[in-house]
Coordinates of C-alpha atoms in Angstrom, one line a residue:
X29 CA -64.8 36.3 25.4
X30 CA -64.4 38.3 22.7
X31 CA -60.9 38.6 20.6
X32 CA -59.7 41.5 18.9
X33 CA -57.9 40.7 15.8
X34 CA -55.6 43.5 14.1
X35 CA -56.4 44.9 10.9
X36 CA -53.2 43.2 9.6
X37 CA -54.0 39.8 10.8
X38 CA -57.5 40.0 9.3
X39 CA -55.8 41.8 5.8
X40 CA -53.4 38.8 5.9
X41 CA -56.3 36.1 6.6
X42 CA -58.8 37.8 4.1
X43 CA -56.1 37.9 1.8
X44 CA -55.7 33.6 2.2
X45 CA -59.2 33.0 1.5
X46 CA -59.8 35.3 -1.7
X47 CA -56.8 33.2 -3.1
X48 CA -58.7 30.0 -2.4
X49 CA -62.0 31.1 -3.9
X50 CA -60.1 32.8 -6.6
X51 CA -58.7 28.8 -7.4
X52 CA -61.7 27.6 -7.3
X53 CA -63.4 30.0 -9.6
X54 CA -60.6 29.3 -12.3
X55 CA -60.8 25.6 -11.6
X56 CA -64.5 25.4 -12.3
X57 CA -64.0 27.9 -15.3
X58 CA -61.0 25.8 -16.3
X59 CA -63.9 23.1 -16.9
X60 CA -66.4 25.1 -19.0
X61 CA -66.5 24.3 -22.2
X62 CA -65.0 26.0 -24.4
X63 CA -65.5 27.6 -27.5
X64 CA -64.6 25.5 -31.0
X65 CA -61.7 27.3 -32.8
X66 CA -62.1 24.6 -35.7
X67 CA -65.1 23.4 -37.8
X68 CA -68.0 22.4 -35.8
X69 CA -69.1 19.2 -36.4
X70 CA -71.4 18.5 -34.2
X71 CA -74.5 20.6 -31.7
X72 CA -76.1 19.1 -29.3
X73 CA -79.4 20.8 -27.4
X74 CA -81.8 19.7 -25.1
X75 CA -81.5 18.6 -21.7
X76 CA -77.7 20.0 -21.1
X77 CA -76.2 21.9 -18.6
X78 CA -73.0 23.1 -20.0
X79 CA -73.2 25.2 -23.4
X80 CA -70.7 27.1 -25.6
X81 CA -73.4 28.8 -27.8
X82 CA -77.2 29.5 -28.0
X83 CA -78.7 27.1 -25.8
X84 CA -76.3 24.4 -27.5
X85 CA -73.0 22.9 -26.8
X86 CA -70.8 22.7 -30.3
X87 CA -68.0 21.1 -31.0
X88 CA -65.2 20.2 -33.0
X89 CA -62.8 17.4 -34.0
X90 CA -60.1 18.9 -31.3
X91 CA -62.7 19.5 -28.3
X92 CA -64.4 16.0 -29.2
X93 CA -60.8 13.8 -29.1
X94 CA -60.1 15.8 -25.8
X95 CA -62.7 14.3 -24.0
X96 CA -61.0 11.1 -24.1
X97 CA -60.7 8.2 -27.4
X98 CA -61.4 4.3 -27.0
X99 CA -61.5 2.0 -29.5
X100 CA -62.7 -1.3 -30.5
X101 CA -63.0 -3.9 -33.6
X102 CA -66.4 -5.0 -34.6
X103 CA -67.7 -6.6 -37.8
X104 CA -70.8 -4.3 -39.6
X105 CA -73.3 -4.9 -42.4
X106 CA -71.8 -1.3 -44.0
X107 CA -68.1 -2.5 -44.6
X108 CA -66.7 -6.1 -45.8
X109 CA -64.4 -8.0 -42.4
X110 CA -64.1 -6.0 -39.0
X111 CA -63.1 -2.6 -38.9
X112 CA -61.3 -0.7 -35.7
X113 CA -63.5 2.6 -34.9
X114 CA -61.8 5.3 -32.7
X115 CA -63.8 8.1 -31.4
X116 CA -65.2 9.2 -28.1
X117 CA -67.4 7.4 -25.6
X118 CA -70.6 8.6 -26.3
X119 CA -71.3 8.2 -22.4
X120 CA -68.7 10.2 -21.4
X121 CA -69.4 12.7 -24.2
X122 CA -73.0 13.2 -22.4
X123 CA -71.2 13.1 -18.8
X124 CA -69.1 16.6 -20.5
X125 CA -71.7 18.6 -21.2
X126 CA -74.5 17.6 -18.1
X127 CA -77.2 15.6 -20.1
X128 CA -80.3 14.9 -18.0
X129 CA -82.7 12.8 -20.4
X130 CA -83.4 9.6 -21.2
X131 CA -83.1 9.6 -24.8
X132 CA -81.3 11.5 -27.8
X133 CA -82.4 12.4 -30.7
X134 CA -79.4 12.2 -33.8
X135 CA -79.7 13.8 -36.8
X136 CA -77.4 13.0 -39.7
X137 CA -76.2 15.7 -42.5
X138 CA -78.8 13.9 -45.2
X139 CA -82.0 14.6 -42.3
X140 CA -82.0 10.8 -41.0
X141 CA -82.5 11.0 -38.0
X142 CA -82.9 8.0 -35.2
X143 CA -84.0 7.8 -31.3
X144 CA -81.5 6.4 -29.4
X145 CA -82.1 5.3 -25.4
X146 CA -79.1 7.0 -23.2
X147 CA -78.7 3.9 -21.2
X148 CA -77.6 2.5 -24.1
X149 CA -74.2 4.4 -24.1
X150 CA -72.5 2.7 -20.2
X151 CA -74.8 -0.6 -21.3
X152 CA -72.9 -1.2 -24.4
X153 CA -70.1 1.1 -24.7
X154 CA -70.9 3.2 -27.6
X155 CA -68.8 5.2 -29.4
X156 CA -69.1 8.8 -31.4
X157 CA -66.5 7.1 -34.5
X158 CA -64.4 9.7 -35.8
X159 CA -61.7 7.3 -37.5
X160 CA -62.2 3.9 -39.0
X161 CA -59.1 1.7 -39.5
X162 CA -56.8 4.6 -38.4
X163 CA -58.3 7.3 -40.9
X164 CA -60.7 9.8 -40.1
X165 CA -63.9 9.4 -42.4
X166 CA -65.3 11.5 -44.7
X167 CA -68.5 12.6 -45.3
X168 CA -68.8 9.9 -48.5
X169 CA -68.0 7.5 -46.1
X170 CA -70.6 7.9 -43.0
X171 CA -68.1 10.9 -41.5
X172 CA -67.2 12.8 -40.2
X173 CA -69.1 11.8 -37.2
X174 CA -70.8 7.6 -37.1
X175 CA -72.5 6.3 -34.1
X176 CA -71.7 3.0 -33.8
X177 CA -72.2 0.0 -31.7
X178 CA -69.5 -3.0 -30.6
X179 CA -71.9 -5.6 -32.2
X180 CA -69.3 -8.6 -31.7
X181 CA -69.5 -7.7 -27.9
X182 CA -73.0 -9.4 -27.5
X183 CA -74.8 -11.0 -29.8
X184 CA -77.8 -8.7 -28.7
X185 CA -76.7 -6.0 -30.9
X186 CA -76.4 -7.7 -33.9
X187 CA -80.1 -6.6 -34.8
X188 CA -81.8 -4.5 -36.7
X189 CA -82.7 -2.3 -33.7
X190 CA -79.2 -1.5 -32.8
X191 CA -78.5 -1.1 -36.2
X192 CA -81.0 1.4 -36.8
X193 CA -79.1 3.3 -34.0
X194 CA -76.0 3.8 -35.5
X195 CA -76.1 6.7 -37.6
X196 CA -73.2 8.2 -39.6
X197 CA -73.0 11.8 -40.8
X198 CA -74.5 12.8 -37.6
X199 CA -74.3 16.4 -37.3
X200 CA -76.9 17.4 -34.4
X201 CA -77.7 15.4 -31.3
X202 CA -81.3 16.2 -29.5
X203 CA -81.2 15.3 -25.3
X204 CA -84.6 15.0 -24.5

């Protein structure tokens, strides 16, 4: 059987839909990442899917604390008694822009740079420090950006391998 529909009823249908697709194209654009209207203080390359630049995603201090801040307390072997890092869990920093490897690459504002295993990140909850003790750090003092692990969480990471992993100063990050 076939049905004739009106040209107002398929106006008025056609109409519905375009809103919905028109929802869902500024819901997924809502979720693009945006461009940095602040310093950037950090690029990241590689293996990404979502980018704000070149073939890199950048960021700065605002778009990096949107993302979502933790905390924790850990003793280090860089400062004297624990100190409370705040910054953004490096797993869900990778989870933002659609990293696909298995390891990133850091590089710091001096050149160090240090391999670091992305399983690493949910394993021990990592974080991308932007603060220590409430303050965000400088460049003089491993800012503004410092991986760093919760080495009082396991005793696993308080060795020179995880160590080496935290880098301060980072600048560039390297999915690969």
């Amino acid at each position: 059987m076939i049905r004739h529909i009106s040209r107002r009823s398929f106006t008025k249908s056609f109409g519905a839909l375009s809103t919905v697709f028109l929802g869902l194209a500024r819901t997924a654009s809502a979720a693009a990442l945006a461009k940095p209207e602040g310093k950037v203080v950090l690029t990241i390359t590689g293996r990404i899917k979502e980018t704000n630049a070149e073939g890199a995603a950048e960021f700065d201090i605002a778009m990096l604390e949107a993302i979502g801040v933790k905390s924790f307390t850990t003793t280090t072997p860089w400062y004297s008694g624990p100190a409370t890092f705040e910054g953004v869990p490096m797993a869900a920093l990778l989870d933002r822009i659609g990293a696909s490897g298995e390891t990133i690459t850091a590089r710091a504002l001096n050149d160090y740079s240090t391999d670091i295993p992305i399983e690493d990140f949910k394993k021990y909850n990592v974080l991308l420090a932007l603060k220590r003790d409430g303050a965000y750090m400088p460049v003089k003092d491993k800012g503004p950006l410092f991986i760093v692990y919760p080495y009082d969480s396991d005793p696993e990471l308080k060795h020179q391998r995880f160590y080496s992993r935290s880098a301060w100063q980072v600048a560039r990050m390297i999915v690969k």
